[in-house]
GROMACS .gro file of C-alpha atoms in nm:
model
  463
    1MET     CA    1   7.869   0.159  -4.819
    2ASN     CA    2   7.719   0.482  -4.683
    3SER     CA    3   7.890   0.821  -4.699
    4VAL     CA    4   8.025   0.805  -4.342
    5GLU     CA    5   8.180   0.463  -4.401
    6HIS     CA    6   8.326   0.590  -4.728
    7ALA     CA    7   8.482   0.887  -4.548
    8GLU     CA    8   8.637   0.664  -4.281
    9MET     CA    9   8.780   0.439  -4.552
   10LEU     CA   10   8.942   0.740  -4.722
   11ILE     CA   11   9.096   0.859  -4.395
   12ALA     CA   12   9.232   0.513  -4.313
   13ALA     CA   13   9.389   0.481  -4.659
   14ALA     CA   14   9.551   0.826  -4.646
   15GLU     CA   15   9.800   0.742  -4.368
   16LEU     CA   16   9.767   1.085  -4.211
   17THR     CA   17   9.956   1.202  -3.905
   18PRO     CA   18   9.732   1.277  -3.602
   19ALA     CA   19   9.755   1.654  -3.672
   20GLN     CA   20   9.674   1.606  -4.038
   21GLU     CA   21   9.377   1.381  -3.959
   22LYS     CA   22   9.240   1.633  -3.708
   23ALA     CA   23   9.257   1.910  -3.969
   24ALA     CA   24   9.101   1.697  -4.243
   25ARG     CA   25   8.814   1.591  -4.017
   26ALA     CA   26   8.747   1.951  -3.911
   27ILE     CA   27   8.724   2.068  -4.272
   28ALA     CA   28   8.511   1.771  -4.372
   29ALA     CA   29   8.278   1.849  -4.080
   30GLY     CA   30   8.210   2.194  -4.226
   31GLN     CA   31   8.434   2.399  -3.996
   32SER     CA   32   8.635   2.696  -4.118
   33ALA     CA   33   9.002   2.618  -4.065
   34CYS     CA   34   9.356   2.746  -4.106
   35VAL     CA   35   9.600   2.472  -4.208
   36THR     CA   36   9.953   2.597  -4.157
   37GLY     CA   37  10.302   2.476  -4.077
   38VAL     CA   38  10.654   2.427  -4.207
   39ALA     CA   39  10.737   2.369  -4.573
   40GLY     CA   40  10.668   2.013  -4.682
   41CYS     CA   41  10.436   1.926  -4.392
   42GLY     CA   42  10.149   1.822  -4.619
   43LYS     CA   43   9.917   2.124  -4.603
   44THR     CA   44   9.798   2.078  -4.962
   45TYR     CA   45   9.760   1.704  -4.912
   46VAL     CA   46   9.539   1.755  -4.606
   47ILE     CA   47   9.305   1.989  -4.792
   48ARG     CA   48   9.289   1.754  -5.091
   49MET     CA   49   9.205   1.471  -4.853
   50ALA     CA   50   8.932   1.678  -4.687
   51LEU     CA   51   8.782   1.758  -5.027
   52ASP     CA   52   8.775   1.388  -5.114
   53ILE     CA   53   8.583   1.327  -4.792
   54LEU     CA   54   8.348   1.615  -4.869
   55SER     CA   55   8.276   1.475  -5.214
   56ALA     CA   56   8.153   1.161  -5.040
   57THR     CA   57   7.959   1.327  -4.757
   58ARG     CA   58   7.846   1.651  -4.926
   59PRO     CA   59   7.857   1.579  -5.300
   60ARG     CA   60   7.660   1.892  -5.390
   61ALA     CA   61   7.883   2.136  -5.201
   62ARG     CA   62   8.031   2.401  -5.431
   63VAL     CA   63   8.406   2.444  -5.369
   64THR     CA   64   8.595   2.751  -5.494
   65ARG     CA   65   8.975   2.752  -5.481
   66VAL     CA   66   9.175   3.074  -5.505
   67ALA     CA   67   9.533   3.195  -5.456
   68PRO     CA   68   9.692   3.542  -5.449
   69THR     CA   69   9.903   3.489  -5.763
   70GLY     CA   70   9.857   3.316  -6.097
   71VAL     CA   71  10.150   3.083  -6.029
   72ALA     CA   72   9.999   2.970  -5.698
   73ALA     CA   73   9.658   2.922  -5.864
   74VAL     CA   74   9.809   2.701  -6.135
   75ASN     CA   75   9.985   2.499  -5.864
   76MET     CA   76   9.645   2.432  -5.703
   77GLY     CA   77   9.534   2.248  -6.016
   78SER     CA   78   9.252   2.270  -6.267
   79GLY     CA   79   8.964   2.498  -6.173
   80ALA     CA   80   9.158   2.721  -5.931
   81THR     CA   81   9.174   3.094  -5.996
   82THR     CA   82   9.330   3.409  -5.856
   83VAL     CA   83   9.188   3.613  -5.570
   84HIS     CA   84   9.151   3.913  -5.799
   85HIS     CA   85   8.957   3.716  -6.058
   86HIS     CA   86   8.718   3.547  -5.817
   87PHE     CA   87   8.641   3.867  -5.629
   88GLY     CA   88   8.609   4.079  -5.943
   89LEU     CA   89   8.894   4.315  -5.850
   90ALA     CA   90   9.118   4.511  -6.081
   91ARG     CA   91   9.438   4.311  -6.134
   92THR     CA   92   9.652   4.593  -5.994
   93TRP     CA   93   9.450   4.629  -5.672
   94TRP     CA   94   9.634   4.539  -5.355
   95GLY     CA   95   9.516   4.815  -5.125
   96PRO     CA   96   9.220   4.971  -4.949
   97GLY     CA   97   8.937   5.158  -5.117
   98GLU     CA   98   8.630   5.072  -5.318
   99PRO     CA   99   8.658   4.766  -5.543
  100ARG     CA  100   8.514   4.797  -5.890
  101PRO     CA  101   8.151   4.679  -5.934
  102ARG     CA  102   8.116   4.301  -5.932
  103LYS     CA  103   7.997   4.156  -6.261
  104PRO     CA  104   7.696   3.922  -6.264
  105LEU     CA  105   7.909   3.613  -6.331
  106VAL     CA  106   8.141   3.699  -6.041
  107ALA     CA  107   7.848   3.762  -5.808
  108ASP     CA  108   7.680   3.435  -5.906
  109GLU     CA  109   7.996   3.239  -5.833
  110ILE     CA  110   8.031   3.403  -5.491
  111ARG     CA  111   7.665   3.332  -5.405
  112GLN     CA  112   7.699   2.967  -5.506
  113THR     CA  113   8.022   2.901  -5.315
  114ASP     CA  114   7.979   2.678  -5.011
  115ILE     CA  115   8.349   2.629  -4.934
  116LEU     CA  116   8.616   2.888  -5.015
  117ILE     CA  117   8.975   2.764  -5.011
  118ILE     CA  118   9.253   3.025  -5.008
  119ASP     CA  119   9.604   2.893  -5.066
  120GLU     CA  120   9.935   3.071  -4.994
  121ILE     CA  121   9.761   3.282  -4.729
  122SER     CA  122  10.094   3.438  -4.624
  123MET     CA  123  10.081   3.648  -4.944
  124VAL     CA  124   9.736   3.791  -4.865
  125SER     CA  125   9.747   4.123  -4.677
  126SER     CA  126   9.518   4.214  -4.389
  127ALA     CA  127   9.354   4.479  -4.611
  128MET     CA  128   9.285   4.226  -4.886
  129PHE     CA  129   9.147   3.970  -4.640
  130THR     CA  130   8.914   4.234  -4.493
  131LEU     CA  131   8.793   4.331  -4.840
  132MET     CA  132   8.734   3.969  -4.941
  133ASP     CA  133   8.506   3.927  -4.639
  134ARG     CA  134   8.319   4.248  -4.719
  135ILE     CA  135   8.255   4.143  -5.079
  136TYR     CA  136   8.120   3.804  -4.971
  137ARG     CA  137   7.891   3.961  -4.712
  138GLU     CA  138   7.756   4.223  -4.955
  139VAL     CA  139   7.705   3.989  -5.250
  140ARG     CA  140   7.549   3.711  -5.041
  141GLY     CA  141   7.336   3.950  -4.833
  142ASN     CA  142   7.455   3.783  -4.515
  143GLU     CA  143   7.637   3.970  -4.238
  144ALA     CA  144   7.802   3.653  -4.103
  145VAL     CA  145   8.179   3.642  -4.165
  146PHE     CA  146   8.237   3.573  -4.536
  147GLY     CA  147   7.862   3.569  -4.583
  148GLY     CA  148   7.827   3.236  -4.404
  149ALA     CA  149   8.061   3.042  -4.635
  150GLN     CA  150   8.304   2.787  -4.493
  151VAL     CA  151   8.656   2.930  -4.531
  152VAL     CA  152   8.972   2.719  -4.539
  153VAL     CA  153   9.310   2.890  -4.565
  154SER     CA  154   9.647   2.726  -4.613
  155GLY     CA  155  10.005   2.850  -4.603
  156ASP     CA  156  10.304   2.933  -4.389
  157PHE     CA  157  10.341   3.283  -4.245
  158MET     CA  158  10.718   3.235  -4.238
  159GLN     CA  159  10.728   3.211  -4.618
  160LEU     CA  160  10.656   3.477  -4.883
  161PRO     CA  161  10.479   3.789  -4.747
  162PRO     CA  162  10.208   4.004  -4.911
  163VAL     CA  163  10.321   4.177  -5.231
  164ALA     CA  164  10.376   4.540  -5.129
  165MET     CA  165  10.624   4.825  -5.137
  166ASP     CA  166  10.804   4.949  -4.826
  167THR     CA  167  10.627   5.283  -4.875
  168ASP     CA  168  10.279   5.126  -4.885
  169PRO     CA  169  10.042   5.166  -4.587
  170VAL     CA  170  10.088   4.914  -4.307
  171MET     CA  171   9.761   4.738  -4.386
  172LEU     CA  172   9.902   4.643  -4.728
  173ARG     CA  173  10.217   4.494  -4.573
  174ASP     CA  174  10.063   4.326  -4.269
  175PRO     CA  175   9.965   3.958  -4.310
  176ALA     CA  176   9.604   3.844  -4.307
  177PHE     CA  177   9.602   3.748  -3.938
  178TYR     CA  178   9.614   4.117  -3.843
  179SER     CA  179   9.265   4.163  -3.988
  180ASP     CA  180   8.966   4.171  -3.751
  181VAL     CA  181   8.804   3.925  -3.991
  182TRP     CA  182   9.075   3.672  -3.908
  183LEU     CA  183   8.982   3.687  -3.540
  184ARG     CA  184   8.616   3.631  -3.624
  185LEU     CA  185   8.702   3.325  -3.831
  186PHE     CA  186   8.994   3.173  -3.643
  187GLY     CA  187   8.986   3.336  -3.300
  188ASN     CA  188   8.937   2.992  -3.147
  189PRO     CA  189   9.284   2.829  -3.146
  190ALA     CA  190   9.119   2.494  -3.220
  191SER     CA  191   9.044   2.621  -3.571
  192VAL     CA  192   9.415   2.674  -3.646
  193HIS     CA  193   9.588   2.347  -3.731
  194VAL     CA  194   9.968   2.375  -3.713
  195LEU     CA  195  10.140   2.083  -3.886
  196THR     CA  196  10.491   2.038  -3.749
  197GLU     CA  197  10.605   1.713  -3.909
  198SER     CA  198  10.773   1.756  -4.248
  199LYS     CA  199  10.673   1.489  -4.498
  200ARG     CA  200  10.920   1.618  -4.758
  201HIS     CA  201  11.227   1.614  -4.534
  202ALA     CA  202  11.297   1.294  -4.340
  203ASP     CA  203  11.657   1.384  -4.251
  204GLU     CA  204  11.689   1.537  -3.902
  205THR     CA  205  11.986   1.752  -4.002
  206MET     CA  206  11.791   1.911  -4.285
  207CYS     CA  207  11.490   1.969  -4.061
  208SER     CA  208  11.713   2.147  -3.808
  209PHE     CA  209  11.883   2.347  -4.083
  210LEU     CA  210  11.550   2.461  -4.228
  211ALA     CA  211  11.415   2.545  -3.883
  212ASP     CA  212  11.706   2.785  -3.835
  213VAL     CA  213  11.665   2.933  -4.185
  214ARG     CA  214  11.292   2.975  -4.126
  215ARG     CA  215  11.369   3.195  -3.823
  216GLY     CA  216  11.641   3.387  -4.007
  217GLN     CA  217  11.916   3.252  -3.783
  218VAL     CA  218  12.263   3.187  -3.924
  219THR     CA  219  12.371   2.923  -3.672
  220PRO     CA  220  12.687   2.710  -3.681
  221LEU     CA  221  12.480   2.434  -3.847
  222VAL     CA  222  12.362   2.676  -4.117
  223ILE     CA  223  12.717   2.801  -4.181
  224GLU     CA  224  12.848   2.444  -4.201
  225GLN     CA  225  12.584   2.346  -4.457
  226LEU     CA  226  12.620   2.666  -4.662
  227LYS     CA  227  12.994   2.600  -4.697
  228LEU     CA  228  12.918   2.248  -4.821
  229MET     CA  229  12.660   2.385  -5.067
  230THR     CA  230  12.911   2.635  -5.205
  231ALA     CA  231  13.168   2.360  -5.261
  232ARG     CA  232  12.918   2.112  -5.404
  233VAL     CA  233  12.919   2.055  -5.782
  234PRO     CA  234  12.558   2.027  -5.903
  235PRO     CA  235  12.464   1.725  -6.115
  236PRO     CA  236  12.415   1.775  -6.491
  237GLY     CA  237  12.077   1.931  -6.569
  238ALA     CA  238  12.017   2.057  -6.215
  239VAL     CA  239  11.765   2.341  -6.212
  240ARG     CA  240  11.883   2.688  -6.107
  241LEU     CA  241  11.658   2.901  -5.885
  242PHE     CA  242  11.668   3.280  -5.918
  243THR     CA  243  11.502   3.550  -5.711
  244VAL     CA  244  11.380   3.756  -6.010
  245ASN     CA  245  11.207   3.653  -6.332
  246ALA     CA  246  11.439   3.850  -6.561
  247MET     CA  247  11.742   3.652  -6.442
  248ALA     CA  248  11.565   3.318  -6.492
  249LYS     CA  249  11.451   3.416  -6.843
  250THR     CA  250  11.799   3.534  -6.942
  251TYR     CA  251  11.960   3.215  -6.812
  252ASN     CA  252  11.705   2.993  -6.990
  253LYS     CA  253  11.742   3.182  -7.318
  254LYS     CA  254  12.122   3.162  -7.305
  255LEU     CA  255  12.130   2.785  -7.254
  256LEU     CA  256  11.850   2.717  -7.502
  257ASP     CA  257  12.031   2.923  -7.768
  258GLU     CA  258  12.355   2.736  -7.703
  259LEU     CA  259  12.177   2.403  -7.739
  260ALA     CA  260  11.997   2.508  -8.059
  261MET     CA  261  12.320   2.645  -8.211
  262SER     CA  262  12.492   2.312  -8.143
  263GLY     CA  263  12.252   2.149  -8.391
  264ALA     CA  264  11.963   2.039  -8.169
  265ASP     CA  265  11.615   2.044  -8.324
  266TYR     CA  266  11.399   2.330  -8.202
  267MET     CA  267  11.071   2.508  -8.260
  268VAL     CA  268  10.883   2.808  -8.124
  269SER     CA  269  10.520   2.755  -8.023
  270THR     CA  270  10.292   3.058  -8.025
  271ALA     CA  271   9.988   3.030  -7.799
  272GLU     CA  272   9.633   3.063  -7.928
  273ASP     CA  273   9.365   3.225  -7.712
  274TYR     CA  274   8.990   3.172  -7.693
  275LEU     CA  275   8.730   3.400  -7.534
  276ALA     CA  276   8.366   3.295  -7.508
  277PRO     CA  277   8.095   3.554  -7.584
  278ARG     CA  278   8.022   3.592  -7.213
  279GLY     CA  279   8.391   3.605  -7.118
  280SER     CA  280   8.556   3.927  -7.006
  281SER     CA  281   8.894   4.089  -7.065
  282ASP     CA  282   8.990   3.983  -6.713
  283ASP     CA  283   8.900   3.622  -6.800
  284ALA     CA  284   9.124   3.645  -7.107
  285ALA     CA  285   9.407   3.796  -6.901
  286GLU     CA  286   9.385   3.521  -6.641
  287ALA     CA  287   9.399   3.248  -6.907
  288ALA     CA  288   9.696   3.422  -7.071
  289ALA     CA  289   9.883   3.429  -6.740
  290MET     CA  290   9.869   3.049  -6.715
  291ALA     CA  291  10.108   2.979  -7.004
  292PRO     CA  292  10.364   3.175  -7.207
  293ASP     CA  293  10.263   3.348  -7.528
  294SER     CA  294  10.578   3.219  -7.698
  295LEU     CA  295  10.746   2.895  -7.594
  296TYR     CA  296  11.101   2.810  -7.705
  297LEU     CA  297  11.131   2.431  -7.737
  298VAL     CA  298  11.475   2.276  -7.789
  299VAL     CA  299  11.545   1.902  -7.796
  300GLY     CA  300  11.778   1.805  -7.512
  301ALA     CA  301  11.663   2.082  -7.277
  302PRO     CA  302  11.484   2.030  -6.944
  303TYR     CA  303  11.121   2.141  -6.912
  304MET     CA  304  10.883   2.157  -6.618
  305PHE     CA  305  10.519   2.056  -6.648
  306LYS     CA  306  10.282   2.337  -6.548
  307SER     CA  307   9.967   2.132  -6.508
  308ASN     CA  308   9.852   1.805  -6.355
  309LEU     CA  309   9.806   1.562  -6.644
  310GLN     CA  310   9.655   1.214  -6.649
  311LEU     CA  311   9.891   0.965  -6.809
  312ALA     CA  312   9.720   0.681  -6.994
  313GLY     CA  313   9.795   0.352  -6.820
  314SER     CA  314  10.052   0.505  -6.583
  315PRO     CA  315  10.073   0.738  -6.282
  316ALA     CA  316   9.973   1.097  -6.347
  317ILE     CA  317  10.221   1.372  -6.425
  318SER     CA  318  10.199   1.633  -6.152
  319ASN     CA  319  10.254   2.005  -6.181
  320GLY     CA  320  10.624   2.072  -6.115
  321THR     CA  321  10.753   1.747  -6.268
  322ILE     CA  322  11.074   1.807  -6.466
  323GLY     CA  323  11.179   1.605  -6.769
  324VAL     CA  324  11.399   1.634  -7.078
  325LEU     CA  325  11.257   1.703  -7.424
  326GLU     CA  326  11.376   1.415  -7.646
  327ALA     CA  327  11.197   1.474  -7.976
  328PHE     CA  328  10.899   1.614  -8.166
  329THR     CA  329  10.649   1.358  -8.292
  330HIS     CA  330  10.309   1.321  -8.452
  331ASP     CA  331  10.239   1.009  -8.246
  332PRO     CA  332   9.928   1.054  -8.031
  333PRO     CA  333   9.981   1.201  -7.682
  334THR     CA  334   9.993   0.972  -7.381
  335VAL     CA  335   9.864   1.240  -7.144
  336THR     CA  336   9.524   1.406  -7.137
  337THR     CA  337   9.566   1.745  -7.299
  338VAL     CA  338   9.315   1.941  -7.508
  339GLN     CA  339   8.949   1.881  -7.431
  340PRO     CA  340   8.727   1.733  -7.705
  341GLY     CA  341   8.620   2.004  -7.947
  342PHE     CA  342   8.955   2.186  -7.936
  343HIS     CA  343   9.240   2.077  -8.160
  344ARG     CA  344   9.557   2.217  -8.309
  345ASP     CA  345   9.765   2.048  -8.574
  346GLN     CA  346  10.094   2.075  -8.388
  347PRO     CA  347  10.360   1.810  -8.326
  348ASN     CA  348  10.358   1.654  -7.982
  349LEU     CA  349  10.649   1.658  -7.738
  350VAL     CA  350  10.837   1.345  -7.633
  351ILE     CA  351  10.959   1.415  -7.279
  352ARG     CA  352  11.161   1.170  -7.070
  353VAL     CA  353  11.053   1.183  -6.704
  354ALA     CA  354  11.253   0.962  -6.466
  355GLY     CA  355  11.296   0.694  -6.733
  356GLN     CA  356  10.933   0.724  -6.845
  357ARG     CA  357  10.852   0.832  -7.202
  358VAL     CA  358  10.572   1.086  -7.199
  359ILE     CA  359  10.413   1.232  -7.512
  360ALA     CA  360  10.244   1.566  -7.441
  361GLY     CA  361  10.036   1.771  -7.682
  362ILE     CA  362   9.882   2.116  -7.671
  363HIS     CA  363   9.702   2.178  -7.342
  364ASP     CA  364   9.399   2.396  -7.275
  365PHE     CA  365   9.455   2.632  -6.981
  366THR     CA  366   9.098   2.734  -6.904
  367VAL     CA  367   8.904   2.982  -6.695
  368GLU     CA  368   8.560   2.853  -6.602
  369ARG     CA  369   8.236   3.007  -6.481
  370ASP     CA  370   7.944   2.789  -6.376
  371ASP     CA  371   8.127   2.482  -6.512
  372ALA     CA  372   8.160   2.642  -6.857
  373VAL     CA  373   8.481   2.761  -7.024
  374VAL     CA  374   8.478   3.141  -7.067
  375ALA     CA  375   8.842   3.183  -7.170
  376ALA     CA  376   9.133   2.959  -7.261
  377ARG     CA  377   9.494   2.964  -7.373
  378PHE     CA  378   9.620   2.678  -7.588
  379GLN     CA  379   9.989   2.602  -7.538
  380TYR     CA  380  10.216   2.312  -7.448
  381PRO     CA  381  10.194   2.248  -7.070
  382VAL     CA  382  10.565   2.304  -7.005
  383VAL     CA  383  10.814   2.584  -6.942
  384PRO     CA  384  11.195   2.579  -6.977
  385ALA     CA  385  11.357   2.449  -6.661
  386PHE     CA  386  11.724   2.530  -6.686
  387ALA     CA  387  11.616   2.806  -6.446
  388LEU     CA  388  11.304   2.890  -6.246
  389THR     CA  389  11.203   3.174  -6.015
  390ILE     CA  390  11.172   3.099  -5.645
  391HIS     CA  391  10.811   3.222  -5.652
  392SER     CA  392  10.723   2.970  -5.924
  393THR     CA  393  10.855   2.679  -5.714
  394GLN     CA  394  10.641   2.749  -5.406
  395GLY     CA  395  10.457   2.428  -5.323
  396LEU     CA  396  10.685   2.210  -5.538
  397THR     CA  397  10.942   1.945  -5.443
  398LEU     CA  398  11.279   1.928  -5.623
  399SER     CA  399  11.559   1.671  -5.613
  400ALA     CA  400  11.863   1.882  -5.698
  401GLY     CA  401  11.939   2.237  -5.799
  402VAL     CA  402  12.142   2.555  -5.763
  403VAL     CA  403  11.997   2.830  -5.541
  404ASP     CA  404  12.111   3.181  -5.638
  405LEU     CA  405  12.014   3.432  -5.368
  406ALA     CA  406  12.247   3.712  -5.477
  407ARG     CA  407  11.952   3.946  -5.545
  408ALA     CA  408  11.707   3.827  -5.278
  409PHE     CA  409  11.449   4.101  -5.222
  410ALA     CA  410  11.147   3.943  -5.054
  411ASP     CA  411  11.116   3.820  -4.699
  412GLY     CA  412  11.118   3.441  -4.689
  413GLN     CA  413  11.277   3.383  -5.031
  414ALA     CA  414  11.577   3.199  -4.885
  415TYR     CA  415  11.356   2.967  -4.680
  416VAL     CA  416  11.117   2.897  -4.970
  417ALA     CA  417  11.405   2.818  -5.206
  418LEU     CA  418  11.605   2.596  -4.971
  419SER     CA  419  11.299   2.407  -4.846
  420ARG     CA  420  11.200   2.298  -5.200
  421PHE     CA  421  11.461   2.021  -5.194
  422ARG     CA  422  11.427   1.674  -5.049
  423SER     CA  423  11.778   1.666  -4.902
  424LEU     CA  424  12.073   1.892  -4.827
  425ASP     CA  425  12.288   1.688  -5.065
  426GLY     CA  426  12.074   1.814  -5.355
  427ILE     CA  427  12.145   2.185  -5.295
  428SER     CA  428  12.431   2.386  -5.443
  429THR     CA  429  12.489   2.762  -5.410
  430PRO     CA  430  12.710   2.982  -5.632
  431GLY     CA  431  12.967   3.233  -5.511
  432GLU     CA  432  13.057   3.280  -5.147
  433TRP     CA  433  12.854   3.121  -4.868
  434GLN     CA  434  12.821   3.462  -4.699
  435THR     CA  435  12.591   3.579  -4.983
  436THR     CA  436  12.335   3.313  -4.896
  437ALA     CA  437  12.386   3.378  -4.525
  438ARG     CA  438  12.297   3.745  -4.575
  439ALA     CA  439  11.976   3.650  -4.758
  440ILE     CA  440  11.883   3.429  -4.462
  441SER     CA  441  11.967   3.680  -4.188
  442ASN     CA  442  11.808   3.983  -4.359
  443ARG     CA  443  11.454   3.853  -4.324
  444GLN     CA  444  11.198   4.003  -4.087
  445VAL     CA  445  11.029   3.714  -3.905
  446GLY     CA  446  10.877   3.892  -3.606
  447SER     CA  447  10.508   3.886  -3.700
  448GLY     CA  448  10.521   3.526  -3.823
  449GLU     CA  449  10.691   3.406  -3.506
  450ASP     CA  450  10.446   3.606  -3.296
  451PHE     CA  451  10.158   3.432  -3.473
  452TYR     CA  452  10.288   3.081  -3.408
  453ASN     CA  453  10.390   3.162  -3.051
  454ALA     CA  454  10.040   3.299  -2.982
  455ILE     CA  455   9.879   2.984  -3.123
  456THR     CA  456  10.105   2.763  -2.912
  457GLN     CA  457  10.027   2.960  -2.595
  458ALA     CA  458   9.652   2.968  -2.663
  459SER     CA  459   9.644   2.595  -2.733
  460ALA     CA  460   9.834   2.522  -2.412
  461ALA     CA  461   9.598   2.742  -2.210
  462ALA     CA  462   9.292   2.570  -2.360
  463SER     CA  463   9.419   2.218  -2.288
   0.00000   0.00000   0.00000
């Protein structure tokens, strides 16, 4: 079987929608592309499919995957990194001005990149996108956009916006599509692939509800469903979503303490860090951001996996999977954890996931350069899941939970939170329904709607 036949076999087996197949073929053909659309439409799946095709047709192509935050990078899977790390920027930089000098390892990685994938593009500002292009052109010595690299971006401009203060310059608050670089890359509407069919939400009522929430409209349908969510009693163990990290941490600590004080076995795992001789302080900081320094583990509590793990003899455990910690054991782990050469004499965790008994050990969260580990954090690949932040759930799918939007502060938080769930029946909200309604109606959706309207009009004119 030649590479073309192999690619066609992969596409046929993937059961893609026509829009998804068109996007996957464009990326596999070497075209820069923007893959966008509603929550749950399969954006990540399309890019993963395209990369599988590329591995068959262009096995030597170097792919670099980045995201604007550490959480989003972890959600992309092993090998992904943050925008700041890949581009050699100070971790606090979000604005215009001169970036710090690029280190040799950073420059080498940029020169060797054939395909750059940027996830959660809605959180990248126009200023950052412009700077990313400039760095690629300077380092690669090529004045073509992004130095001639193929660029694939993914995300939904109706979800979380760039991280910025209201007092920051406009270029720090404007989304990436306001950059002149965006027009050079994706000025042709054929390069923007809008996926409209939700693969996560099959129910028409939920799709209509989320469409209204996405536009910030509190319609009669939205009010009806919010009232039902307020009255709904969540199932035992349902995760609670908060808008700010401090609230999630406090809630987790409270319930973990209560469980431990009731007599449940518990332990505290302290992470260990590794830095190779050629690693930098930024490498160490990125590895540290992947897992907590101290992890409170209590038997009987829910935990969410923070890495994709291969389960021996069974389906893999994906990032975002939630299970209940049943026991500590010295039995060997059933999931791939620490790489050969790294070992810690710690008990393993017995976690029950949808009736499946999983034994997980210490995991190595690594930062790599040129296929070599330059920094790592060793910690169990889980976090407490009585409560999570809305930001940490972006890209995940949940079955049931409580959405607390009392302190919503970022545009798109309500839509991101509510669209994580497979069905409306799985969502509960605390307090009065008007609190959630205010979080929905307070969002500013103008620029995102303008973007999608412009794409629709341009596509219609070109057809």
